[in-house]
CSV table of C-alpha atoms in Angstrom, one decimal:
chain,number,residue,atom,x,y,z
A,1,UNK,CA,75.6,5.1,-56.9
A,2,UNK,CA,75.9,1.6,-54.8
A,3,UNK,CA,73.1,-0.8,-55.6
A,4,UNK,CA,70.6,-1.8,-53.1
A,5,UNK,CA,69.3,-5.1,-54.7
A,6,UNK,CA,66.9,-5.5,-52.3
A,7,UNK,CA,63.7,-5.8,-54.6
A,8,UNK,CA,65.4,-5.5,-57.9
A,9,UNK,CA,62.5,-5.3,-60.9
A,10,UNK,CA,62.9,-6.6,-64.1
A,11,UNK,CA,61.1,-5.0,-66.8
A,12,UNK,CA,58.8,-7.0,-68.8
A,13,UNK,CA,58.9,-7.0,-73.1
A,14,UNK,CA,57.5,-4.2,-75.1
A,15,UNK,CA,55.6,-2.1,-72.8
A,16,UNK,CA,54.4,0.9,-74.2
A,17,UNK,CA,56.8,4.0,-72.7
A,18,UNK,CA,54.0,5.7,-70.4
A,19,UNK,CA,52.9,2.5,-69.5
A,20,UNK,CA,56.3,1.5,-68.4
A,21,UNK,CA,57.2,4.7,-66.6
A,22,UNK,CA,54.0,4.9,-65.1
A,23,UNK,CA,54.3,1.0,-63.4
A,24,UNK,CA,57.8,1.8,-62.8
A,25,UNK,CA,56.7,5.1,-60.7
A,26,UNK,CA,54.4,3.3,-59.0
A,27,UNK,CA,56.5,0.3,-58.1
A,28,UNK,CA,59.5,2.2,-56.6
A,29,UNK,CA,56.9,3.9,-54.7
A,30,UNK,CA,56.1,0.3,-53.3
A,31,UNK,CA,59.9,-0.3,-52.6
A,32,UNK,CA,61.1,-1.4,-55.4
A,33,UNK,CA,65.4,-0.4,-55.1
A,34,UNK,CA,67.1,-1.4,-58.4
A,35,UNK,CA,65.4,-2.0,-62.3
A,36,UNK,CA,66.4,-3.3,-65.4
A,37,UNK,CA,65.3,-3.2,-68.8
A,38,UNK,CA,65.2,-6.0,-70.9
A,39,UNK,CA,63.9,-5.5,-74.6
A,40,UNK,CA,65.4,-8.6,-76.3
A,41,UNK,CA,62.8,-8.4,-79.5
A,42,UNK,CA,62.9,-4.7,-79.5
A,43,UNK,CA,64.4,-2.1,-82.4
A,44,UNK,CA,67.9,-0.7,-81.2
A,45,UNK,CA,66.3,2.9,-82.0
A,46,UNK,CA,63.0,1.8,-79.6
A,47,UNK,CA,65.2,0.3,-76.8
A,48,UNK,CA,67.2,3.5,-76.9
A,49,UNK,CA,64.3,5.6,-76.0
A,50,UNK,CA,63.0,3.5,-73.4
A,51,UNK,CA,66.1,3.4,-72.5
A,52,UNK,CA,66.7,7.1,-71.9
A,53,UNK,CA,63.4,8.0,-71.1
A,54,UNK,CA,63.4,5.4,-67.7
A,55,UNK,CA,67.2,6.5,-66.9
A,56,UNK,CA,65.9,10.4,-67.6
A,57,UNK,CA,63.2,9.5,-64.9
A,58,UNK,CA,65.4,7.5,-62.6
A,59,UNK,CA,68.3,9.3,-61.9
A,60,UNK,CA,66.7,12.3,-60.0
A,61,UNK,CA,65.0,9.2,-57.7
A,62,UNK,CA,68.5,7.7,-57.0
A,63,UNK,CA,67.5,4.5,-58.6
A,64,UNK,CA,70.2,2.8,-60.8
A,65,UNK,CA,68.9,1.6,-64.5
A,66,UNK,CA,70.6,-2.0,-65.4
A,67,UNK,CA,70.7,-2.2,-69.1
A,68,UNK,CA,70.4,-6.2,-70.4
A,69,UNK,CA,72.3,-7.4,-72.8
A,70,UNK,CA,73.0,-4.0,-74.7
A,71,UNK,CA,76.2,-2.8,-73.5
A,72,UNK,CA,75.9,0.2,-77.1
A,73,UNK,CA,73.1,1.0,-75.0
A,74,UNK,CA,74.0,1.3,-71.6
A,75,UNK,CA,76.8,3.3,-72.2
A,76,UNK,CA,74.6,5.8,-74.7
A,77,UNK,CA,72.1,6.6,-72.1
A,78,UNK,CA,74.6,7.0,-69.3
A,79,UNK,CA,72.7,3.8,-67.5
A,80,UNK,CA,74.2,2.6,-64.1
A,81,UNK,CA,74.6,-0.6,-65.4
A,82,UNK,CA,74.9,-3.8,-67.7
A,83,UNK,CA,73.1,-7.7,-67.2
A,84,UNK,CA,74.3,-10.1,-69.3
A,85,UNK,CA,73.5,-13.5,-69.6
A,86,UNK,CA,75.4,-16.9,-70.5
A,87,UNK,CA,74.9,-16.9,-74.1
A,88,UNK,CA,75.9,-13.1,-74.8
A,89,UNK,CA,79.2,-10.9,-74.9
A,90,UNK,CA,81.4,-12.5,-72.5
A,91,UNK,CA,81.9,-10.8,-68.7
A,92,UNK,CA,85.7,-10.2,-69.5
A,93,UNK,CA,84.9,-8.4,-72.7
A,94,UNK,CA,82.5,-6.7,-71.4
A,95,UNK,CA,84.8,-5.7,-67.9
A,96,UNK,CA,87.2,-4.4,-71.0
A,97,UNK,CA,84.4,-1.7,-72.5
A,98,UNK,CA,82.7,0.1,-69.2
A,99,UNK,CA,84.2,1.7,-67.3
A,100,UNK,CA,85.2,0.9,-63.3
A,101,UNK,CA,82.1,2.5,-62.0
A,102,UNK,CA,79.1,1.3,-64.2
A,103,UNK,CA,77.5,-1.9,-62.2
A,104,UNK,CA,78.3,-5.5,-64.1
A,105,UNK,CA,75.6,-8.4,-63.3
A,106,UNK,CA,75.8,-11.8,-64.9
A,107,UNK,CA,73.1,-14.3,-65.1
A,108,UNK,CA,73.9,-17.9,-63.8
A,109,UNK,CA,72.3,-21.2,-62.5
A,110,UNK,CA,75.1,-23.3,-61.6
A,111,UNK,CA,78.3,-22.8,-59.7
A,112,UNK,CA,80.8,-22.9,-62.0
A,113,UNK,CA,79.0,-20.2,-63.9
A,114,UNK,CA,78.5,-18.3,-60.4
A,115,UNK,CA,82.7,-18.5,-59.9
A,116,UNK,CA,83.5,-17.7,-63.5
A,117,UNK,CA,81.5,-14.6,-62.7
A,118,UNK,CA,82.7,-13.5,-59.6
A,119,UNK,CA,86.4,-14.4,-60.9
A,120,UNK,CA,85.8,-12.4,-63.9
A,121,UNK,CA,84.6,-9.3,-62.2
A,122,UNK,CA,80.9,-9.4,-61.4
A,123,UNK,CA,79.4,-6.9,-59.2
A,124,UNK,CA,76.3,-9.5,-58.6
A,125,UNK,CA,74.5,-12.3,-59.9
A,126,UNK,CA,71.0,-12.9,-60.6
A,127,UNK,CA,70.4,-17.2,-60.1
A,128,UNK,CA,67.6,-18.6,-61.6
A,129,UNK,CA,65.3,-19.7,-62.6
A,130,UNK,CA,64.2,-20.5,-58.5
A,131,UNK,CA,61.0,-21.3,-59.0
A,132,UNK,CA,58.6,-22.1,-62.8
A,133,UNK,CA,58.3,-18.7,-64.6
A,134,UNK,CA,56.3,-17.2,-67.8
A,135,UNK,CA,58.0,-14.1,-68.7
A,136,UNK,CA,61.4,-15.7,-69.5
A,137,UNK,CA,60.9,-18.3,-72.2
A,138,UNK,CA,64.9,-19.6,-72.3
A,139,UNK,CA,64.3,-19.9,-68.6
A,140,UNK,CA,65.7,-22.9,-66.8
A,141,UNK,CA,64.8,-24.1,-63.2
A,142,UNK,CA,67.8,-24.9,-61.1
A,143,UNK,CA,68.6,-28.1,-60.2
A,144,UNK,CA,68.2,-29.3,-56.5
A,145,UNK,CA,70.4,-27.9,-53.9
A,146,UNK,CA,71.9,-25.5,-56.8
A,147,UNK,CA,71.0,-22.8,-55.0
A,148,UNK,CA,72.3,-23.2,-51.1
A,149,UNK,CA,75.4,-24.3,-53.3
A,150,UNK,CA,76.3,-21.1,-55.0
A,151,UNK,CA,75.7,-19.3,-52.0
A,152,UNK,CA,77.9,-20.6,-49.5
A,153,UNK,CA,80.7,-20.6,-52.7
A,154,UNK,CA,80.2,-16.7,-53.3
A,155,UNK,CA,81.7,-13.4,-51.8
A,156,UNK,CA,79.8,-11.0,-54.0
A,157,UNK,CA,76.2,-9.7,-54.0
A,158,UNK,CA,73.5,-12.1,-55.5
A,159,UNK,CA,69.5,-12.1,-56.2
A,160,UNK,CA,67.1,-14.9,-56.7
A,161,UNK,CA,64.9,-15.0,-60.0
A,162,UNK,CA,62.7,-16.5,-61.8
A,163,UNK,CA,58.7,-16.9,-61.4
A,164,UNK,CA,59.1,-15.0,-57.7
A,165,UNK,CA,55.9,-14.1,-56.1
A,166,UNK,CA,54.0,-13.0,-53.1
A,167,UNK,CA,53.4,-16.5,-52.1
A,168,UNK,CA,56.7,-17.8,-52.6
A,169,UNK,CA,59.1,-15.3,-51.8
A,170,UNK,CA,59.5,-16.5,-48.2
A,171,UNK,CA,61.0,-19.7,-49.3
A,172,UNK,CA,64.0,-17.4,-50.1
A,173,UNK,CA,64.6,-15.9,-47.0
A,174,UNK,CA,67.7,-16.7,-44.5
A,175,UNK,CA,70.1,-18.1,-47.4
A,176,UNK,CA,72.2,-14.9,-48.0
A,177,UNK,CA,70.6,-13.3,-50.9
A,178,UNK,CA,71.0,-9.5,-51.2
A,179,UNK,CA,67.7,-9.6,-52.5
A,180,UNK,CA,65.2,-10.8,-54.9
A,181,UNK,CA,64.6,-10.0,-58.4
A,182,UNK,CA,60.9,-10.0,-60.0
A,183,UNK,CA,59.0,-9.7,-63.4
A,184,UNK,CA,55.5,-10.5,-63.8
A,185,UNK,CA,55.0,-10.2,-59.5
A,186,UNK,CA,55.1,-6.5,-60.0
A,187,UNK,CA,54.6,-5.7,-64.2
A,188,UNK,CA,51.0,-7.8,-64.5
A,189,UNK,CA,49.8,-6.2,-61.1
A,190,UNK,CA,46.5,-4.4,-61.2
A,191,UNK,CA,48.4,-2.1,-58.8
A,192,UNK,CA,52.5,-2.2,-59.1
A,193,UNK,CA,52.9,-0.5,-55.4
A,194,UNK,CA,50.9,-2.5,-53.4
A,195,UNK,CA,52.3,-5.1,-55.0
A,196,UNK,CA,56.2,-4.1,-54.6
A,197,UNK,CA,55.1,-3.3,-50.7
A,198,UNK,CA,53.8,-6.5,-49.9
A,199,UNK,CA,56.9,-8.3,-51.4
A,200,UNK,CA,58.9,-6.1,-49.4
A,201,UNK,CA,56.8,-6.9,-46.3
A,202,UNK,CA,57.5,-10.7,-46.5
A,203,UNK,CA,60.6,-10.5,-47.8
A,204,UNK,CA,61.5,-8.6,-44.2
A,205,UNK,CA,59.5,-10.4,-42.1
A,206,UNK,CA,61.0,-13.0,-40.0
């Protein structure tokens, strides 16, 4: 299944099940191409069902599941993928547990991290934080010009993240991201498609 990162949604912490498959429905509905579950504080036997459940519910849609962090996980559920960030299992040992096809993204915010990345195998990677955020608390901003730096330095496939919104997103157009990846844009919406649709909107227009 090749990703479309287009408008990549990241799942916010501890949402009930329904809850989460119901704003999950919704926002694919709105356009939402790629999502990933993130349960950092979460039980492994909790994350597994969420886990299964959304990758149960997914795969008939054609929509690929990014598992973060858990690679045990991942690879129980039969997700498409694996997100890991800096501070967890490293990208080569991670490149030596999956197999070729599952999808490998690394977080980064610099371009030495971005190369590492790309040198070590990455499929994509997510840079951030682009712009302030509240639903990542370890989140740093990028420094100035960080951004336009990485990406005339990278071949692979990236997305922008961190504290992306309807208001902002255009600020991201025209620098040769595959897309953008958002949290609390689409999870706190009083309604997840209109809110995926209209990030879509002005993420196409020109």
């Amino acid at each position: 299944m090749k990703p479309n990162y287009n408008l990549y949604l990241v799942t916010e912490e501890s949402v009930p099940l329904e809850e989460l498959l119901s704003i999950v429905d919704q926002a694919i509905k709105g356009g939402v191409t790629l999502v990933q579950l993130r349960e950092k504080a979460s039980s492994g036997k909790s994350f597994f069902e969420k886990a299964k459940a959304l990758n149960d519910f997914l795969k008939p849609l054609r929509i690929p599941l990014i598992i973060n962090d858990r690679i045990d996980i991942a690879l129980a559920v039969g997700a498409a993928g694996i997100h890991v960030g800096q501070d967890d299992m490293p990208l080569t040992a991670v490149k030596s547990i999956v197999n070729n096809e599952m999808i490998v993204g690394v977080s980064v915010s610099t371009l030495e991290e971005a190369k590492r990345a790309e040198r070590d195998g990455a499929d994509y990677v997510g840079i951030g934080s682009v712009f302030p955020t509240s639903s990542k608390n370890d989140a740093e901003m990028l420094s100035e010009g960080a951004l336009a730096e990485i990406m005339s330095n990278l071949e692979i496939p990236a997305v922008a993240i961190g504290g992306i919104q309807q208001e902002n997103i255009g600020q991201l157009k025209n620098k040769g991201l595959a897309g953008v990846s958002v949290v609390s844009a689409i999870m706190r919406a009083e309604n997840p498609q209109e809110a995926a649709a209209n990030l879509i909107k002005e993420w196409h227009q020109s």
